mmCIF file of C-alpha atoms in Angstrom:
data_model
loop_
_atom_site.group_PDB
_atom_site.id
_atom_site.type_symbol
_atom_site.label_atom_id
_atom_site.label_comp_id
_atom_site.label_asym_id
_atom_site.label_seq_id
_atom_site.Cartn_x
_atom_site.Cartn_y
_atom_site.Cartn_z
ATOM 1 C CA MET A 63 12.764 -20.040 -10.628
ATOM 2 C CA ILE A 64 14.553 -18.866 -7.439
ATOM 3 C CA GLN A 65 15.218 -21.486 -4.791
ATOM 4 C CA VAL A 66 16.950 -20.546 -1.539
ATOM 5 C CA ASP A 67 17.897 -23.444 0.744
ATOM 6 C CA SER A 68 19.135 -23.067 4.333
ATOM 7 C CA LEU A 69 20.834 -19.751 3.555
ATOM 8 C CA THR A 70 23.105 -18.425 6.324
ATOM 9 C CA ARG A 71 25.502 -15.487 6.493
ATOM 10 C CA ARG A 72 27.705 -14.725 9.476
ATOM 11 C CA TYR A 73 30.084 -11.868 10.235
ATOM 12 C CA GLY A 74 32.275 -13.259 12.990
ATOM 13 C CA ILE A 75 29.927 -14.117 15.848
ATOM 14 C CA PHE A 76 27.063 -12.062 14.357
ATOM 15 C CA THR A 77 24.531 -13.983 12.266
ATOM 16 C CA ALA A 78 22.860 -11.665 9.764
ATOM 17 C CA VAL A 79 20.888 -14.407 7.975
ATOM 18 C CA ASP A 80 19.993 -17.589 9.835
ATOM 19 C CA ASN A 81 18.948 -20.736 7.926
ATOM 20 C CA VAL A 82 16.491 -19.052 5.537
ATOM 21 C CA SER A 83 14.685 -21.067 2.844
ATOM 22 C CA PHE A 84 12.069 -20.007 0.286
ATOM 23 C CA THR A 85 11.095 -20.458 -3.356
ATOM 24 C CA ILE A 86 9.907 -17.740 -5.760
ATOM 25 C CA GLY A 87 8.183 -18.741 -8.999
ATOM 26 C CA ASN A 88 8.185 -17.143 -12.426
ATOM 27 C CA GLY A 89 6.299 -13.860 -12.623
ATOM 28 C CA GLU A 90 5.766 -13.412 -8.887
ATOM 29 C CA VAL A 91 6.056 -9.996 -7.242
ATOM 30 C CA VAL A 92 7.379 -10.614 -3.745
ATOM 31 C CA GLY A 93 7.912 -8.103 -0.955
ATOM 32 C CA LEU A 94 10.828 -8.553 1.434
ATOM 33 C CA LEU A 95 10.144 -6.961 4.832
ATOM 34 C CA GLY A 96 11.821 -6.696 8.203
ATOM 35 C CA HIS A 97 13.136 -4.256 10.777
ATOM 36 C CA ASN A 98 16.582 -2.684 10.556
ATOM 37 C CA GLY A 99 19.236 -5.396 10.457
ATOM 38 C CA ALA A 100 16.724 -8.177 9.778
ATOM 39 C CA GLY A 101 18.823 -9.467 6.875
ATOM 40 C CA LYS A 102 16.968 -8.208 3.789
ATOM 41 C CA THR A 103 19.854 -6.488 2.039
ATOM 42 C CA THR A 104 22.221 -9.344 2.902
ATOM 43 C CA ILE A 105 19.844 -11.828 1.252
ATOM 44 C CA MET A 106 19.543 -9.675 -1.863
ATOM 45 C CA LYS A 107 23.313 -9.338 -2.106
ATOM 46 C CA MET A 108 23.707 -13.102 -1.856
ATOM 47 C CA ILE A 109 21.051 -13.767 -4.526
ATOM 48 C CA THR A 110 22.803 -11.338 -6.871
ATOM 49 C CA GLY A 111 26.201 -12.904 -6.194
ATOM 50 C CA PHE A 112 27.758 -9.823 -4.601
ATOM 51 C CA LEU A 113 28.126 -11.598 -1.266
ATOM 52 C CA GLU A 114 28.992 -15.218 -0.567
ATOM 53 C CA PRO A 115 26.825 -17.190 1.860
ATOM 54 C CA THR A 116 28.437 -18.797 4.889
ATOM 55 C CA ALA A 117 26.201 -21.818 4.332
ATOM 56 C CA GLY A 118 23.274 -22.823 2.182
ATOM 57 C CA ARG A 119 22.542 -22.743 -1.511
ATOM 58 C CA ILE A 120 20.888 -20.386 -4.020
ATOM 59 C CA ARG A 121 19.680 -21.748 -7.343
ATOM 60 C CA ILE A 122 18.180 -19.920 -10.304
ATOM 61 C CA ASP A 123 16.589 -22.637 -12.425
ATOM 62 C CA SER A 124 19.508 -25.011 -13.140
ATOM 63 C CA LEU A 125 22.175 -22.438 -12.183
ATOM 64 C CA GLU A 126 23.758 -22.106 -8.755
ATOM 65 C CA VAL A 127 25.325 -19.051 -7.128
ATOM 66 C CA GLY A 128 29.039 -19.674 -6.738
ATOM 67 C CA ARG A 129 29.335 -22.165 -9.561
ATOM 68 C CA ASP A 130 27.390 -20.085 -12.133
ATOM 69 C CA THR A 131 27.475 -16.603 -10.590
ATOM 70 C CA ARG A 132 28.280 -14.709 -13.815
ATOM 71 C CA ALA A 133 25.488 -16.455 -15.720
ATOM 72 C CA ILE A 134 23.046 -15.665 -12.910
ATOM 73 C CA GLN A 135 24.080 -12.007 -12.771
ATOM 74 C CA ALA A 136 23.395 -11.726 -16.507
ATOM 75 C CA ARG A 137 19.777 -12.640 -15.773
ATOM 76 C CA ILE A 138 19.301 -10.184 -12.883
ATOM 77 C CA GLY A 139 18.577 -6.461 -12.821
ATOM 78 C CA TYR A 140 19.509 -4.989 -9.443
ATOM 79 C CA LEU A 141 18.753 -1.624 -7.883
ATOM 80 C CA PRO A 142 20.759 -1.246 -4.640
ATOM 81 C CA GLU A 143 19.391 1.034 -1.937
ATOM 82 C CA ASN A 144 22.075 3.606 -2.705
ATOM 83 C CA CYS A 145 22.563 3.111 -6.418
ATOM 84 C CA PRO A 146 26.063 4.202 -7.541
ATOM 85 C CA VAL A 147 25.973 6.728 -10.373
ATOM 86 C CA TRP A 148 28.596 8.914 -12.023
ATOM 87 C CA PRO A 149 27.326 12.436 -11.304
ATOM 88 C CA GLU A 150 29.312 14.134 -14.079
ATOM 89 C CA MET A 151 27.793 11.897 -16.786
ATOM 90 C CA THR A 152 24.525 12.646 -18.545
ATOM 91 C CA VAL A 153 21.682 10.214 -18.062
ATOM 92 C CA ILE A 154 21.891 8.838 -21.587
ATOM 93 C CA ASP A 155 25.679 8.424 -21.472
ATOM 94 C CA TYR A 156 25.506 6.683 -18.114
ATOM 95 C CA LEU A 157 22.844 4.268 -19.344
ATOM 96 C CA ASP A 158 24.827 3.558 -22.517
ATOM 97 C CA TYR A 159 27.869 2.774 -20.354
ATOM 98 C CA GLN A 160 25.799 0.532 -18.090
ATOM 99 C CA ALA A 161 24.375 -1.255 -21.131
ATOM 100 C CA ALA A 162 27.936 -2.051 -22.205
ATOM 101 C CA LEU A 163 28.719 -3.384 -18.720
ATOM 102 C CA HIS A 164 25.602 -5.558 -18.907
ATOM 103 C CA GLY A 165 26.849 -7.043 -22.156
ATOM 104 C CA VAL A 166 24.216 -5.511 -24.445
ATOM 105 C CA PRO A 167 25.589 -5.689 -28.029
ATOM 106 C CA GLU A 168 26.641 -2.306 -29.405
ATOM 107 C CA ASP A 169 24.068 -2.309 -32.201
ATOM 108 C CA ARG A 170 21.272 -2.912 -29.666
ATOM 109 C CA ARG A 171 22.333 -0.359 -27.046
ATOM 110 C CA PRO A 172 20.538 2.717 -28.455
ATOM 111 C CA ARG A 173 17.235 0.849 -28.487
ATOM 112 C CA ALA A 174 17.817 -0.618 -25.012
ATOM 113 C CA VAL A 175 18.680 2.808 -23.576
ATOM 114 C CA ALA A 176 15.689 4.464 -25.267
ATOM 115 C CA GLU A 177 13.344 1.772 -23.923
ATOM 116 C CA ALA A 178 14.694 2.110 -20.367
ATOM 117 C CA ILE A 179 14.309 5.890 -20.549
ATOM 118 C CA ARG A 180 10.737 5.536 -21.782
ATOM 119 C CA ARG A 181 9.740 3.043 -19.106
ATOM 120 C CA THR A 182 11.140 5.167 -16.283
ATOM 121 C CA ALA A 183 9.808 8.504 -17.693
ATOM 122 C CA LEU A 184 13.289 10.056 -18.005
ATOM 123 C CA LYS A 185 12.904 11.511 -21.494
ATOM 124 C CA ASP A 186 12.979 15.132 -20.306
ATOM 125 C CA LYS A 187 16.178 14.480 -18.329
ATOM 126 C CA ALA A 188 18.027 12.278 -20.851
ATOM 127 C CA THR A 189 20.706 14.842 -21.678
ATOM 128 C CA ALA A 190 20.999 16.343 -18.176
ATOM 129 C CA PRO A 191 24.068 15.650 -16.011
ATOM 130 C CA ILE A 192 23.110 13.255 -13.211
ATOM 131 C CA GLN A 193 24.511 15.669 -10.601
ATOM 132 C CA THR A 194 21.759 18.154 -11.522
ATOM 133 C CA LEU A 195 18.942 15.680 -10.865
ATOM 134 C CA SER A 196 16.802 15.479 -7.766
ATOM 135 C CA ARG A 197 16.976 12.393 -5.545
ATOM 136 C CA GLY A 198 13.796 11.063 -7.109
ATOM 137 C CA TYR A 199 15.141 11.352 -10.650
ATOM 138 C CA ARG A 200 18.414 9.718 -9.620
ATOM 139 C CA GLN A 201 16.372 6.860 -8.236
ATOM 140 C CA ARG A 202 14.668 6.501 -11.609
ATOM 141 C CA VAL A 203 18.071 6.409 -13.305
ATOM 142 C CA GLY A 204 18.978 3.555 -10.964
ATOM 143 C CA VAL A 205 15.839 1.665 -11.958
ATOM 144 C CA ALA A 206 16.552 2.332 -15.645
ATOM 145 C CA GLN A 207 20.015 0.769 -15.423
ATOM 146 C CA ALA A 208 18.461 -2.351 -13.882
ATOM 147 C CA LEU A 209 16.179 -2.781 -16.917
ATOM 148 C CA LEU A 210 18.686 -2.262 -19.742
ATOM 149 C CA HIS A 211 19.462 -5.897 -20.491
ATOM 150 C CA ALA A 212 15.833 -7.105 -20.216
ATOM 151 C CA PRO A 213 16.484 -9.333 -17.176
ATOM 152 C CA ASP A 214 14.023 -12.019 -16.147
ATOM 153 C CA ILE A 215 14.681 -11.333 -12.441
ATOM 154 C CA ILE A 216 14.519 -7.783 -11.073
ATOM 155 C CA ILE A 217 15.525 -6.971 -7.490
ATOM 156 C CA LEU A 218 14.636 -3.498 -6.221
ATOM 157 C CA ASP A 219 15.907 -2.226 -2.867
ATOM 158 C CA GLU A 220 13.814 0.797 -1.799
ATOM 159 C CA PRO A 221 12.613 1.648 -5.343
ATOM 160 C CA THR A 222 10.344 4.509 -4.204
ATOM 161 C CA ASN A 223 12.961 6.143 -1.986
ATOM 162 C CA GLY A 224 12.901 9.902 -2.641
ATOM 163 C CA LEU A 225 9.978 9.817 -5.070
ATOM 164 C CA ASP A 226 7.037 12.205 -4.879
ATOM 165 C CA PRO A 227 3.444 10.845 -4.907
ATOM 166 C CA THR A 228 3.136 11.068 -8.696
ATOM 167 C CA GLN A 229 6.464 9.298 -9.192
ATOM 168 C CA ILE A 230 5.478 6.627 -6.654
ATOM 169 C CA ARG A 231 2.296 5.950 -8.620
ATOM 170 C CA HIS A 232 4.341 5.652 -11.814
ATOM 171 C CA MET A 233 6.777 3.277 -10.081
ATOM 172 C CA ARG A 234 3.893 1.066 -8.958
ATOM 173 C CA GLU A 235 2.655 0.882 -12.542
ATOM 174 C CA LEU A 236 6.161 0.078 -13.764
ATOM 175 C CA ILE A 237 6.577 -2.760 -11.242
ATOM 176 C CA ARG A 238 3.255 -4.237 -12.342
ATOM 177 C CA GLU A 239 4.392 -3.983 -15.971
ATOM 178 C CA LEU A 240 7.727 -5.635 -15.156
ATOM 179 C CA ALA A 241 5.892 -8.528 -13.516
ATOM 180 C CA THR A 242 4.363 -9.470 -16.874
ATOM 181 C CA THR A 243 7.795 -10.557 -18.158
ATOM 182 C CA ALA A 244 9.976 -10.919 -15.038
ATOM 183 C CA THR A 245 10.081 -12.091 -11.445
ATOM 184 C CA VAL A 246 10.281 -9.069 -9.119
ATOM 185 C CA ILE A 247 11.584 -8.830 -5.545
ATOM 186 C CA VAL A 248 10.886 -5.537 -3.763
ATOM 187 C CA SER A 249 12.407 -4.566 -0.428
ATOM 188 C CA THR A 250 11.060 -1.436 1.218
ATOM 189 C CA HIS A 251 10.251 -0.005 4.622
ATOM 190 C CA ILE A 252 7.018 1.515 3.249
ATOM 191 C CA LEU A 253 4.389 -1.120 3.977
ATOM 192 C CA GLN A 254 1.791 0.534 1.765
ATOM 193 C CA GLU A 255 4.051 0.041 -1.257
ATOM 194 C CA VAL A 256 4.334 -3.694 -0.620
ATOM 195 C CA GLN A 257 0.587 -3.922 -0.143
ATOM 196 C CA ALA A 258 0.016 -1.989 -3.388
ATOM 197 C CA VAL A 259 2.281 -3.956 -5.728
ATOM 198 C CA CYS A 260 3.146 -7.347 -4.197
ATOM 199 C CA GLU A 261 1.117 -10.537 -4.155
ATOM 200 C CA ARG A 262 3.291 -12.288 -1.591
ATOM 201 C CA VAL A 263 5.416 -11.217 1.357
ATOM 202 C CA LEU A 264 8.460 -12.629 3.123
ATOM 203 C CA ILE A 265 8.974 -11.155 6.600
ATOM 204 C CA LEU A 266 12.305 -11.498 8.365
ATOM 205 C CA ARG A 267 13.040 -11.085 12.047
ATOM 206 C CA ALA A 268 16.588 -11.146 13.423
ATOM 207 C CA GLY A 269 17.851 -12.917 10.322
ATOM 208 C CA ARG A 270 15.147 -15.596 10.306
ATOM 209 C CA LEU A 271 12.196 -15.987 7.978
ATOM 210 C CA VAL A 272 9.064 -15.841 10.132
ATOM 211 C CA ILE A 273 6.321 -15.352 7.527
ATOM 212 C CA ASP A 274 6.048 -16.543 3.928
ATOM 213 C CA SER A 275 2.502 -15.962 2.724
ATOM 214 C CA ARG A 276 0.310 -14.440 0.082
ATOM 215 C CA ILE A 277 -0.890 -11.002 1.168
ATOM 216 C CA ASP A 278 -4.549 -11.819 0.557
ATOM 217 C CA ALA A 279 -4.260 -14.784 2.933
ATOM 218 C CA LEU A 280 -2.672 -12.600 5.628
ATOM 219 C CA GLN A 281 -5.430 -10.021 5.344
ATOM 220 C CA GLN A 282 -8.329 -12.384 5.937
ATOM 221 C CA GLY A 283 -10.538 -11.345 8.819
ATOM 222 C CA ARG A 284 -9.703 -12.811 12.208
ATOM 223 C CA GLY A 285 -12.550 -11.858 14.457
ATOM 224 C CA LEU A 286 -15.019 -9.096 15.184
ATOM 225 C CA GLN A 287 -14.801 -5.709 16.838
ATOM 226 C CA ILE A 288 -17.640 -4.018 18.713
ATOM 227 C CA ASP A 289 -18.106 -0.577 20.241
ATOM 228 C CA VAL A 290 -20.702 -0.693 23.000
ATOM 229 C CA GLU A 291 -22.123 1.052 26.060
ATOM 230 C CA GLY A 292 -22.141 -1.403 28.937
ATOM 231 C CA ASP A 293 -20.504 -4.777 29.498
ATOM 232 C CA PRO A 294 -21.228 -7.212 26.646
ATOM 233 C CA ARG A 295 -19.480 -10.204 28.217
ATOM 234 C CA PRO A 296 -22.490 -11.750 30.063
ATOM 235 C CA ALA A 297 -24.567 -11.598 26.869
ATOM 236 C CA LEU A 298 -21.795 -13.046 24.691
ATOM 237 C CA ALA A 299 -20.917 -15.839 27.125
ATOM 238 C CA ALA A 300 -23.918 -17.826 25.854
ATOM 239 C CA LEU A 301 -22.664 -17.790 22.238
ATOM 240 C CA PRO A 302 -20.491 -20.857 21.438
ATOM 241 C CA ALA A 303 -19.030 -19.068 18.394
ATOM 242 C CA VAL A 304 -17.478 -16.361 20.594
ATOM 243 C CA THR A 305 -14.504 -18.032 22.252
ATOM 244 C CA ALA A 306 -12.949 -14.938 23.879
ATOM 245 C CA VAL A 307 -13.761 -11.279 24.530
ATOM 246 C CA HIS A 308 -10.889 -8.773 24.861
ATOM 247 C CA PRO A 309 -11.710 -5.328 26.265
ATOM 248 C CA GLY A 310 -9.960 -2.315 24.809
ATOM 249 C CA ARG A 311 -10.038 1.415 25.301
ATOM 250 C CA THR A 312 -13.046 3.396 26.526
ATOM 251 C CA VAL A 313 -13.866 6.774 24.967
ATOM 252 C CA ALA A 314 -16.914 8.901 25.864
ATOM 253 C CA GLY A 315 -18.614 6.003 27.638
ATOM 254 C CA ARG A 316 -18.117 3.572 24.753
ATOM 255 C CA THR A 317 -15.778 0.603 25.081
ATOM 256 C CA ARG A 318 -14.178 -1.280 22.209
ATOM 257 C CA TYR A 319 -13.985 -5.065 22.467
ATOM 258 C CA ARG A 320 -12.215 -7.548 20.216
ATOM 259 C CA LEU A 321 -14.041 -10.850 19.821
ATOM 260 C CA ASP A 322 -12.469 -14.153 18.868
ATOM 261 C CA ALA A 323 -15.277 -15.290 16.622
ATOM 262 C CA PRO A 324 -15.878 -16.124 12.946
ATOM 263 C CA LEU A 325 -17.208 -13.331 10.743
ATOM 264 C CA ASP A 326 -20.505 -15.147 10.221
ATOM 265 C CA ALA A 327 -21.199 -14.840 13.975
ATOM 266 C CA ALA A 328 -21.924 -11.112 13.545
ATOM 267 C CA PRO A 329 -25.759 -11.422 13.359
ATOM 268 C CA ALA A 330 -25.852 -13.587 16.497
ATOM 269 C CA VAL A 331 -23.602 -11.121 18.339
ATOM 270 C CA ALA A 332 -25.827 -8.184 17.413
ATOM 271 C CA ASP A 333 -28.969 -10.100 18.425
ATOM 272 C CA ALA A 334 -27.490 -11.164 21.791
ATOM 273 C CA LEU A 335 -26.423 -7.621 22.643
ATOM 274 C CA SER A 336 -29.838 -6.240 21.681
ATOM 275 C CA ARG A 337 -31.673 -8.752 23.883
ATOM 276 C CA ALA A 338 -29.361 -7.949 26.804
ATOM 277 C CA GLY A 339 -29.966 -4.203 26.439
ATOM 278 C CA VAL A 340 -26.320 -3.441 25.603
ATOM 279 C CA ARG A 341 -26.217 -0.462 23.239
ATOM 280 C CA LEU A 342 -24.258 -1.369 20.120
ATOM 281 C CA HIS A 343 -22.634 1.522 18.232
ATOM 282 C CA ALA A 344 -20.417 -0.421 15.822
ATOM 283 C CA LEU A 345 -19.857 -4.018 14.740
ATOM 284 C CA THR A 346 -17.057 -4.566 12.225
ATOM 285 C CA PRO A 347 -14.903 -7.452 11.010
ATOM 286 C CA LEU A 348 -11.280 -7.271 12.093
ATOM 287 C CA GLN A 349 -9.151 -6.865 8.985
ATOM 288 C CA ARG A 350 -5.398 -7.445 9.135
ATOM 289 C CA ASP A 351 -3.182 -5.176 7.081
ATOM 290 C CA LEU A 352 0.581 -5.497 6.810
ATOM 291 C CA GLU A 353 1.101 -3.111 9.730
ATOM 292 C CA THR A 354 -0.948 -5.428 11.942
ATOM 293 C CA VAL A 355 0.931 -8.507 10.745
ATOM 294 C CA PHE A 356 4.280 -6.787 11.172
ATOM 295 C CA ALA A 357 3.364 -5.730 14.705
ATOM 296 C CA GLU A 358 2.342 -9.300 15.564
ATOM 297 C CA VAL A 359 5.609 -10.677 14.189
ATOM 298 C CA ASN A 360 7.622 -8.284 16.314
ATOM 299 C CA GLY A 361 5.712 -8.935 19.515
ATOM 300 C CA GLN A 362 3.689 -5.741 19.429
ATOM 301 C CA ARG A 363 -0.068 -5.384 19.663
ATOM 302 C CA ARG A 364 -2.040 -2.861 17.709
ATOM 303 C CA GLU A 365 -5.685 -1.942 17.782
ATOM 304 C CA ALA A 366 -7.357 -1.255 14.478
ATOM 305 C CA GLY A 367 -6.410 2.181 13.214
ATOM 306 C CA ALA A 368 -3.421 2.626 15.514
ATOM 307 C CA GLU A 369 -0.016 3.384 14.064
ATOM 308 C CA VAL A 370 3.004 1.154 14.376
ATOM 309 C CA PRO A 371 6.410 2.784 14.159
ATOM 310 C CA PHE A 372 8.465 1.387 11.304
ATOM 311 C CA GLY A 373 11.966 2.813 11.082
ATOM 312 C CA ALA A 374 13.725 3.934 7.942
ATOM 313 C CA GLU A 375 15.821 1.192 6.493
ATOM 314 C CA GLN A 376 19.407 1.057 7.732
ATOM 315 C CA GLU A 377 20.508 -2.459 6.867
ATOM 316 C CA GLU A 378 23.462 -4.401 8.105
ATOM 317 C CA ALA A 379 26.001 -2.460 6.015
ATOM 318 C CA ALA A 380 28.140 -1.989 9.101
ATOM 319 C CA HIS A 381 28.788 -5.715 9.074
ATOM 320 C CA VAL A 382 29.649 -5.946 5.368
#
């Protein structure tokens, strides 16, 4: 459905997006990740036709951004990071106005507005002025306006920004529901949200696409971890399956080691340590979550359970 070929965007000598290519199929839920200024918001603005690429091409089925921008925009629902709303309008009036802007026929607007309100759980706030709403409710209004015209592509920039835990859970359910009828792109700095709702992730670094993978493939185990008393390296040196042993931190006489070895080598590792008299306190597969992958992409190393700082999103708006 969405095909991005060699997409580039420059602002003078600064390159915000550098030769990025990817394809997103019908019904996929894709997470777009990257540090501040990595190019996420710029890519979303180019897909939605709000920003022209310096080079490259974006196609939606047989349509192309630039040549068919208006037709493409009619198929997209877009929630910007800071969704513009008219604070003096009530929620229902604002959504009716947005439905008109989206080209929803007048006789279908009441139903479209009611459906958007239902799906975003705004019924209790429908007649309230937007200026009286909390940040979380305003965010829901922004999501509602993106759904009004039943788009088949939905792009959400920080959809859980300002939501409380209950609202976040509802938003996750809504994104899963949207994926049954639409292709969804989610950009967020909250890695847990991507892991909870997305099946695939695109990770950007300095404007370049460095990872394009299904999340389940990224999370496959890549070695073993042991906590032991004593030095396990002499015992493990005789095991062909263990190709490297990396010592880590020592706490209360126990040292953690990371082993480059397949998961099915675990019984042989335990047996070798037992025969050598090395006391084994823990033997676990190394699982990669998105924090681990993100740290690897950005040249950081993280032991299991350690936290990786991930800054709040401040995209390249200064360059727009």
